[in-house]
Coordinates of C-alpha atoms in Angstrom, one line a residue:
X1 CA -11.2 -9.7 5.7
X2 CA -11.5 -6.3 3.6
X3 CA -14.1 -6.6 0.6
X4 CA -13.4 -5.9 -2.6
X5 CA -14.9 -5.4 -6.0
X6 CA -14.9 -4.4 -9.7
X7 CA -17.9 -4.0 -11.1
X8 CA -17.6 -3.1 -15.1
X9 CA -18.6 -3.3 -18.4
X10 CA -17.2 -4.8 -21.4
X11 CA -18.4 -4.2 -25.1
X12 CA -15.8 -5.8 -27.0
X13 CA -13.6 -8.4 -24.3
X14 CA -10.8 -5.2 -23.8
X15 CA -12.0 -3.6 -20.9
X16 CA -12.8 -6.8 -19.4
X17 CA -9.4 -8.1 -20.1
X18 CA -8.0 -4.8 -18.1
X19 CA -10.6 -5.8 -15.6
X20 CA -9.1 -9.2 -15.0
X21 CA -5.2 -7.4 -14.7
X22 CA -6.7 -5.0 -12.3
X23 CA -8.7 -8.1 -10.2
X24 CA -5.0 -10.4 -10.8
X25 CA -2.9 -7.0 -9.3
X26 CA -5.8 -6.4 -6.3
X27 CA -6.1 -10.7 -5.4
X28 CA -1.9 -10.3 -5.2
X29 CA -2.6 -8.7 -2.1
X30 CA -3.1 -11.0 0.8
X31 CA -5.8 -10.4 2.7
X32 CA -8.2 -9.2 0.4
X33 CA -11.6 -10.9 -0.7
X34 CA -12.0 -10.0 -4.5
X35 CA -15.4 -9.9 -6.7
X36 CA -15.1 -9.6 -10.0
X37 CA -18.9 -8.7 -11.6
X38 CA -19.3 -8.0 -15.2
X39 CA -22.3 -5.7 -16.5
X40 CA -24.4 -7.6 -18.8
X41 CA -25.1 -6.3 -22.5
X42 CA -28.4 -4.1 -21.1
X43 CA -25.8 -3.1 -17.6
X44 CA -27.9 -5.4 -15.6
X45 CA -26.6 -6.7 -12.4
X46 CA -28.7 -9.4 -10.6
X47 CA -30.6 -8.6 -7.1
X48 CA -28.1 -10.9 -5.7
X49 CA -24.7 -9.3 -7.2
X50 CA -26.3 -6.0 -5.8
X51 CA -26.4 -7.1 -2.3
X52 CA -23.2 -8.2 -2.5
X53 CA -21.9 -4.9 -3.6
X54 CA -23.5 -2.9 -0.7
X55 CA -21.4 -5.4 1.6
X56 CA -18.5 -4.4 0.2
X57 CA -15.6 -2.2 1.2
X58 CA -14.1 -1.2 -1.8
X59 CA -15.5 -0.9 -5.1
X60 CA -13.7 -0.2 -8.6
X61 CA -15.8 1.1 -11.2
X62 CA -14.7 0.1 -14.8
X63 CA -15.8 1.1 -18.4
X64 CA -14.7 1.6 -21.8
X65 CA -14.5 5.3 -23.1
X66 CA -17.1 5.6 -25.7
X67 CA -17.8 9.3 -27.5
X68 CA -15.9 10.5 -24.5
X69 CA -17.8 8.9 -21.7
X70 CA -18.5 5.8 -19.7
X71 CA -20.5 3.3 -22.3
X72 CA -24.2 3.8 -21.9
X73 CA -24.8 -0.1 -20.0
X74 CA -22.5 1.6 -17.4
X75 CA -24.3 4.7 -16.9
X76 CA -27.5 2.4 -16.6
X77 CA -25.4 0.8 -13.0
X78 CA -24.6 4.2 -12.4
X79 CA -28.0 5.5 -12.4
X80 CA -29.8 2.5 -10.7
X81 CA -27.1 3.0 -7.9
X82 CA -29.7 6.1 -6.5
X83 CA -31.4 3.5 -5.0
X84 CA -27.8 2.9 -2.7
X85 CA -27.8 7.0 -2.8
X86 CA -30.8 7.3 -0.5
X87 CA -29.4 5.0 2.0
X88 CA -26.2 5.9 1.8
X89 CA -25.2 2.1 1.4
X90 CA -22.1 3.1 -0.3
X91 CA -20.6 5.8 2.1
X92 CA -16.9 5.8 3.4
X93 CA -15.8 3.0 0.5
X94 CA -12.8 3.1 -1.1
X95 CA -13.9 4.0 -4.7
X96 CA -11.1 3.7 -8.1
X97 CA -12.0 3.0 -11.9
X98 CA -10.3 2.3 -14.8
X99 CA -11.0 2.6 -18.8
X100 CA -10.6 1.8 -21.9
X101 CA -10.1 3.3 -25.9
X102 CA -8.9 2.6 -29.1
X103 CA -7.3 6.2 -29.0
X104 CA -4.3 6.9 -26.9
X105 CA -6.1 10.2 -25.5
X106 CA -9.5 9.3 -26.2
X107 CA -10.6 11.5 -23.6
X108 CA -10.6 9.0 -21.0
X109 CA -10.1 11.3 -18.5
X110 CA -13.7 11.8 -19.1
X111 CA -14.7 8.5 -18.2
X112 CA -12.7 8.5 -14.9
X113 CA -14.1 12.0 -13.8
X114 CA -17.6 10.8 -14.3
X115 CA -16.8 7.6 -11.7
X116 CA -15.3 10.4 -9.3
X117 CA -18.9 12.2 -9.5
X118 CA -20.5 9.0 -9.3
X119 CA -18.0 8.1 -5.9
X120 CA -18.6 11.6 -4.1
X121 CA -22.0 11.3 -4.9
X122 CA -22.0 8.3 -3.0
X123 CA -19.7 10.2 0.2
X124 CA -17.3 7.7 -1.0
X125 CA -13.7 7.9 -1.0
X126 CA -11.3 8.1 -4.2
X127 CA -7.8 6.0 -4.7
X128 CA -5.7 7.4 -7.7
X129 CA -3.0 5.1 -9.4
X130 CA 0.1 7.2 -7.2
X131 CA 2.2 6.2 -10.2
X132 CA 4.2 9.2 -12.1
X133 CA 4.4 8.6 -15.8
X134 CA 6.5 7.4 -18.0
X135 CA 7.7 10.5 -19.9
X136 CA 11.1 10.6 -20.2
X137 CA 12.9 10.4 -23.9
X138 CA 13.6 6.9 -22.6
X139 CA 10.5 6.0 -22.2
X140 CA 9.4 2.7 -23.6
X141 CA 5.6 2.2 -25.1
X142 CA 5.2 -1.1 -22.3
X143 CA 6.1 0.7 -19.6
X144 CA 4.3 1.4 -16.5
X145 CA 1.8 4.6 -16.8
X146 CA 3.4 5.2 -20.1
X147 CA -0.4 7.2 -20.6
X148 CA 0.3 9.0 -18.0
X149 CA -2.9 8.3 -15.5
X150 CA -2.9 9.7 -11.9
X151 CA -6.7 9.8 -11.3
X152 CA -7.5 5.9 -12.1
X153 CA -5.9 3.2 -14.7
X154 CA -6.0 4.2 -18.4
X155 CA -5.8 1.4 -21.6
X156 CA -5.7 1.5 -25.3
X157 CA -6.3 -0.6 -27.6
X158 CA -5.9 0.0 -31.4
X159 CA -9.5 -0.1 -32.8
X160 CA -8.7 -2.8 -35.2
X161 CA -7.1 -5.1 -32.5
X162 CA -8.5 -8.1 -30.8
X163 CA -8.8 -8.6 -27.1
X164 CA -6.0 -11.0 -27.5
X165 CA -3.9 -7.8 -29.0
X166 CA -5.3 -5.3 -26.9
X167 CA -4.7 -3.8 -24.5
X168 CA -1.1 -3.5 -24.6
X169 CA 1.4 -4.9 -22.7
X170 CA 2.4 -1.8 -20.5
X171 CA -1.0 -1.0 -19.8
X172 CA -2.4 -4.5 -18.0
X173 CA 0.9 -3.9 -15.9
X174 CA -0.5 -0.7 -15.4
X175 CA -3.7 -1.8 -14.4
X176 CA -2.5 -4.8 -12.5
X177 CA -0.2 -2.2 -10.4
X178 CA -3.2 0.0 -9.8
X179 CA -5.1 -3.2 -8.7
X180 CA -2.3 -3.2 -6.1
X181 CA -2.5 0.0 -5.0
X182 CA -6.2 -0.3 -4.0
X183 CA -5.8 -3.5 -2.5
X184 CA -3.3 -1.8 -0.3
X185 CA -5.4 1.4 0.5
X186 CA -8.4 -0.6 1.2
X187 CA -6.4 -2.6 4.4
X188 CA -4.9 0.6 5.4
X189 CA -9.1 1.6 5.3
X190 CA -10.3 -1.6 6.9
X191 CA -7.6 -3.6 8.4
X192 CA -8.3 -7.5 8.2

């Protein structure tokens, strides 16, 4: 069975609750083995949750967007993945990501162009959301890819908003749809 996981860090409980829609949308998908693994507050990752990452098939990276990056306990993973990089433990794996701001922009495209760098660094290979936006004069604030994503799942959540209010609606269907979408890719990539 194809091996997934999402691997990501959480500062406030939003991007972890994206996370969990994008884990739900990806363990939809039958034939799938799912990991979800959180980055502690320092972006630790125990020896154990490592080794189970370079068994993997698939793996989506997830952040918020802080200061128009990927928070600094995800660039710590990111950085202590060289170790992976001189092996090339991580080559020909399905790589996505997602994020996270308070701003609708935010530059999160920022975020997700730093986890493409970190994927091709890796010789790994990237899955975009393959959902077209909503941007008609119709379109509704909850509905799917109302941001307008293509190169991984984008949330916001106002700054003053709970993780209970936050990220909206549209946006964990977004994520859970994108969650899909890799699922899918990665049996096309490694059929059970």
């Amino acid at each position: 069975m194809p091996k997934l996981a999402i691997v990501y860090h959480s500062g406030y409980g939003h991007t972890a609750k994206l996370a969990e829609a994008v884990a739900a949308g990806a363990a939809s998908v039958a034939g799938i083995d799912l990991e979800l693994l959180a980055l502690d507050a320092q972006g630790e990752l125990s020896d154990e949750a490592w080794t189970r990452l370079d068994g993997m098939d698939g793996i989506i990276f997830g952040s918020p967007t802080y200061m128009g990056g990927a928070s600094w306990q995800f660039k710590k993973f990111a950085d202590a993945s060289s170790r992976r990089w001189f092996g090339q433990a991580w080559k020909d794996k399905l790589a996505a990501g997602f994020t996270n701001s308070a701003s609708v922009n935010g530059d999160k495209h920022s975020t997700l162009h730093y986890f493409i760098t970190l994927a091709m660094q890796h010789g790994m290979l990237w899955v975009g959301t393959g959902m077209l936006p909503s941007n008609s004069k119709a379109a509704q604030r909850d509905d799917i890819n109302w941001l307008g994503a293509y190169a991984g799942a984008i949330a916001q959540s106002p700054s003053d908003a709970s993780p209970d209010e936050g990220p909206l609606p549209g946006d964990l269907a977004t994520g859970h749809q994108f969650g899909i979408r890799v699922a899918n890719a990665l049996l096309r990539w490694r059929p059970a």
